[in-house]
PDB file of C-alpha atoms in Angstrom:
ATOM      1  CA  UNK A1010    -229.953  21.114  66.410  1.00  0.00           C
ATOM      2  CA  UNK A1011    -231.596  17.788  67.284  1.00  0.00           C
ATOM      3  CA  UNK A1012    -230.789  16.276  70.662  1.00  0.00           C
ATOM      4  CA  UNK A1013    -228.519  13.248  70.409  1.00  0.00           C
ATOM      5  CA  UNK A1014    -230.092   9.826  70.666  1.00  0.00           C
ATOM      6  CA  UNK A1015    -228.451   7.786  73.423  1.00  0.00           C
ATOM      7  CA  UNK A1016    -226.133   5.193  71.883  1.00  0.00           C
ATOM      8  CA  UNK A1017    -227.844   2.463  73.932  1.00  0.00           C
ATOM      9  CA  UNK A1018    -231.143   3.272  72.171  1.00  0.00           C
ATOM     10  CA  UNK A1019    -229.755   2.774  68.650  1.00  0.00           C
ATOM     11  CA  UNK A1020    -231.327  -0.392  67.276  1.00  0.00           C
ATOM     12  CA  UNK A1021    -230.993  -2.029  63.878  1.00  0.00           C
ATOM     13  CA  UNK A1022    -234.174  -1.648  61.840  1.00  0.00           C
ATOM     14  CA  UNK A1023    -235.723  -4.892  60.500  1.00  0.00           C
ATOM     15  CA  UNK A1024    -234.543  -4.307  56.909  1.00  0.00           C
ATOM     16  CA  UNK A1025    -231.536  -2.083  57.631  1.00  0.00           C
ATOM     17  CA  UNK A1026    -228.193  -3.385  56.333  1.00  0.00           C
ATOM     18  CA  UNK A1027    -226.009  -4.408  59.272  1.00  0.00           C
ATOM     19  CA  UNK A1028    -223.116  -2.187  58.138  1.00  0.00           C
ATOM     20  CA  UNK A1029    -225.408   0.860  58.103  1.00  0.00           C
ATOM     21  CA  UNK A1030    -226.520   0.053  61.670  1.00  0.00           C
ATOM     22  CA  UNK A1031    -222.863  -0.325  62.756  1.00  0.00           C
ATOM     23  CA  UNK A1032    -222.018   3.058  61.183  1.00  0.00           C
ATOM     24  CA  UNK A1033    -224.868   4.774  63.076  1.00  0.00           C
ATOM     25  CA  UNK A1034    -223.815   3.096  66.306  1.00  0.00           C
ATOM     26  CA  UNK A1035    -220.136   3.995  65.806  1.00  0.00           C
ATOM     27  CA  UNK A1036    -220.967   7.677  65.109  1.00  0.00           C
ATOM     28  CA  UNK A1037    -223.101   7.920  68.256  1.00  0.00           C
ATOM     29  CA  UNK A1038    -220.370   6.312  70.361  1.00  0.00           C
ATOM     30  CA  UNK A1039    -217.736   8.690  68.964  1.00  0.00           C
ATOM     31  CA  UNK A1040    -219.885  11.679  69.961  1.00  0.00           C
ATOM     32  CA  UNK A1041    -220.854  10.394  73.406  1.00  0.00           C
ATOM     33  CA  UNK A1042    -217.940   8.290  74.742  1.00  0.00           C
ATOM     34  CA  UNK A1043    -214.481   9.808  75.187  1.00  0.00           C
ATOM     35  CA  UNK A1044    -212.454   6.640  75.778  1.00  0.00           C
ATOM     36  CA  UNK A1045    -211.446   4.815  72.579  1.00  0.00           C
ATOM     37  CA  UNK A1046    -211.184   1.515  74.477  1.00  0.00           C
ATOM     38  CA  UNK A1047    -214.655   1.936  75.989  1.00  0.00           C
ATOM     39  CA  UNK A1048    -216.076   2.777  72.544  1.00  0.00           C
ATOM     40  CA  UNK A1049    -214.657  -0.429  71.052  1.00  0.00           C
ATOM     41  CA  UNK A1050    -216.002  -2.585  73.895  1.00  0.00           C
ATOM     42  CA  UNK A1051    -219.439  -0.945  73.700  1.00  0.00           C
ATOM     43  CA  UNK A1052    -219.521  -1.242  69.912  1.00  0.00           C
ATOM     44  CA  UNK A1053    -218.873  -5.002  70.016  1.00  0.00           C
ATOM     45  CA  UNK A1054    -221.453  -5.496  72.777  1.00  0.00           C
ATOM     46  CA  UNK A1055    -224.214  -3.346  71.240  1.00  0.00           C
ATOM     47  CA  UNK A1056    -223.516  -4.691  67.741  1.00  0.00           C
ATOM     48  CA  UNK A1057    -224.981  -7.986  68.983  1.00  0.00           C
ATOM     49  CA  UNK A1058    -227.493  -6.834  71.598  1.00  0.00           C
ATOM     50  CA  UNK A1059    -229.138  -4.162  69.431  1.00  0.00           C
ATOM     51  CA  UNK A1060    -229.090  -6.090  66.138  1.00  0.00           C
ATOM     52  CA  UNK A1061    -232.396  -7.064  64.541  1.00  0.00           C
ATOM     53  CA  UNK A1062    -233.797 -10.578  65.081  1.00  0.00           C
ATOM     54  CA  UNK A1063    -232.297 -12.044  61.880  1.00  0.00           C
ATOM     55  CA  UNK A1064    -228.798 -10.699  62.551  1.00  0.00           C
ATOM     56  CA  UNK A1065    -228.960 -11.634  66.216  1.00  0.00           C
ATOM     57  CA  UNK A1066    -229.788 -15.242  65.284  1.00  0.00           C
ATOM     58  CA  UNK A1067    -226.843 -15.376  62.851  1.00  0.00           C
ATOM     59  CA  UNK A1068    -224.448 -13.727  65.324  1.00  0.00           C
ATOM     60  CA  UNK A1069    -225.372 -16.071  68.165  1.00  0.00           C
ATOM     61  CA  UNK A1070    -224.689 -19.051  65.874  1.00  0.00           C
ATOM     62  CA  UNK A1071    -221.123 -17.949  65.060  1.00  0.00           C
ATOM     63  CA  UNK A1072    -218.518 -20.532  66.136  1.00  0.00           C
ATOM     64  CA  UNK A1073    -216.279 -17.895  67.748  1.00  0.00           C
ATOM     65  CA  UNK A1074    -217.803 -16.850  71.101  1.00  0.00           C
ATOM     66  CA  UNK A1075    -216.116 -13.427  70.803  1.00  0.00           C
ATOM     67  CA  UNK A1076    -216.317 -12.556  67.094  1.00  0.00           C
ATOM     68  CA  UNK A1077    -214.599  -9.514  65.658  1.00  0.00           C
ATOM     69  CA  UNK A1078    -216.648  -6.740  64.113  1.00  0.00           C
ATOM     70  CA  UNK A1079    -215.477  -7.894  60.663  1.00  0.00           C
ATOM     71  CA  UNK A1080    -216.727 -11.443  61.348  1.00  0.00           C
ATOM     72  CA  UNK A1081    -220.086 -10.057  62.486  1.00  0.00           C
ATOM     73  CA  UNK A1082    -220.472  -7.851  59.404  1.00  0.00           C
ATOM     74  CA  UNK A1083    -219.552 -10.721  57.069  1.00  0.00           C
ATOM     75  CA  UNK A1084    -222.042 -13.038  58.801  1.00  0.00           C
ATOM     76  CA  UNK A1085    -224.901 -10.534  58.621  1.00  0.00           C
ATOM     77  CA  UNK A1086    -224.180  -9.512  55.012  1.00  0.00           C
ATOM     78  CA  UNK A1087    -225.651 -12.810  53.779  1.00  0.00           C
ATOM     79  CA  UNK A1088    -229.049 -12.105  55.345  1.00  0.00           C
ATOM     80  CA  UNK A1089    -231.623 -11.438  52.667  1.00  0.00           C
ATOM     81  CA  UNK A1090    -229.746 -13.305  49.938  1.00  0.00           C
ATOM     82  CA  UNK A1091    -231.397 -16.264  48.224  1.00  0.00           C
ATOM     83  CA  UNK A1092    -228.875 -18.649  49.822  1.00  0.00           C
ATOM     84  CA  UNK A1093    -229.800 -17.381  53.282  1.00  0.00           C
ATOM     85  CA  UNK A1094    -233.526 -17.743  52.552  1.00  0.00           C
ATOM     86  CA  UNK A1095    -233.050 -21.303  51.287  1.00  0.00           C
ATOM     87  CA  UNK A1096    -230.974 -22.217  54.350  1.00  0.00           C
ATOM     88  CA  UNK A1097    -233.641 -20.773  56.659  1.00  0.00           C
ATOM     89  CA  UNK A1098    -236.372 -22.684  54.806  1.00  0.00           C
ATOM     90  CA  UNK A1099    -234.361 -25.921  54.936  1.00  0.00           C
ATOM     91  CA  UNK A1100    -233.838 -25.495  58.688  1.00  0.00           C
ATOM     92  CA  UNK A1101    -237.560 -24.857  59.190  1.00  0.00           C
ATOM     93  CA  UNK A1102    -238.525 -27.943  57.156  1.00  0.00           C
ATOM     94  CA  UNK A1103    -235.969 -30.086  58.983  1.00  0.00           C
ATOM     95  CA  UNK A1104    -237.471 -29.020  62.302  1.00  0.00           C
ATOM     96  CA  UNK A1105    -240.977 -29.882  61.064  1.00  0.00           C
ATOM     97  CA  UNK A1106    -240.062 -33.365  59.802  1.00  0.00           C
ATOM     98  CA  UNK A1107    -238.783 -35.561  62.620  1.00  0.00           C
ATOM     99  CA  UNK A1108    -236.545 -38.460  61.591  1.00  0.00           C
ATOM    100  CA  UNK A1109    -238.428 -41.669  60.794  1.00  0.00           C
ATOM    101  CA  UNK A1110    -238.677 -44.327  63.479  1.00  0.00           C
ATOM    102  CA  UNK A1111    -237.267 -47.820  63.140  1.00  0.00           C
ATOM    103  CA  UNK A1112    -239.945 -50.483  62.685  1.00  0.00           C
ATOM    104  CA  UNK A1113    -237.914 -52.986  64.742  1.00  0.00           C
ATOM    105  CA  UNK A1114    -236.865 -51.001  67.806  1.00  0.00           C
ATOM    106  CA  UNK A1115    -239.100 -47.897  67.560  1.00  0.00           C
ATOM    107  CA  UNK A1116    -236.158 -45.502  67.936  1.00  0.00           C
ATOM    108  CA  UNK A1117    -235.651 -42.518  65.588  1.00  0.00           C
ATOM    109  CA  UNK A1118    -233.193 -42.991  62.759  1.00  0.00           C
TER     110      UNK A1118
END
């Protein structure tokens, strides 16, 4: 039998679906933490902290400061879709192109 990996060391792989990561994390917590309440708190905390860079960016941008697990899964499910790639490209281009400056006053806009 393999030794158990500490639940705090379970990280989402760069191309791993978020739901698969959550399942691995939940299974480890169920084996290592007795309290149901503690498991739920840890799951919500580690679901953000141990997510990959793409998911973490999406999760930190959620309007709700304390999202539910369902909200987090729904937000991360779009990563990798064409819509998500286009939105990321549009954001990158917008950051590269500052707004034009006014010829009269010299202020942006």
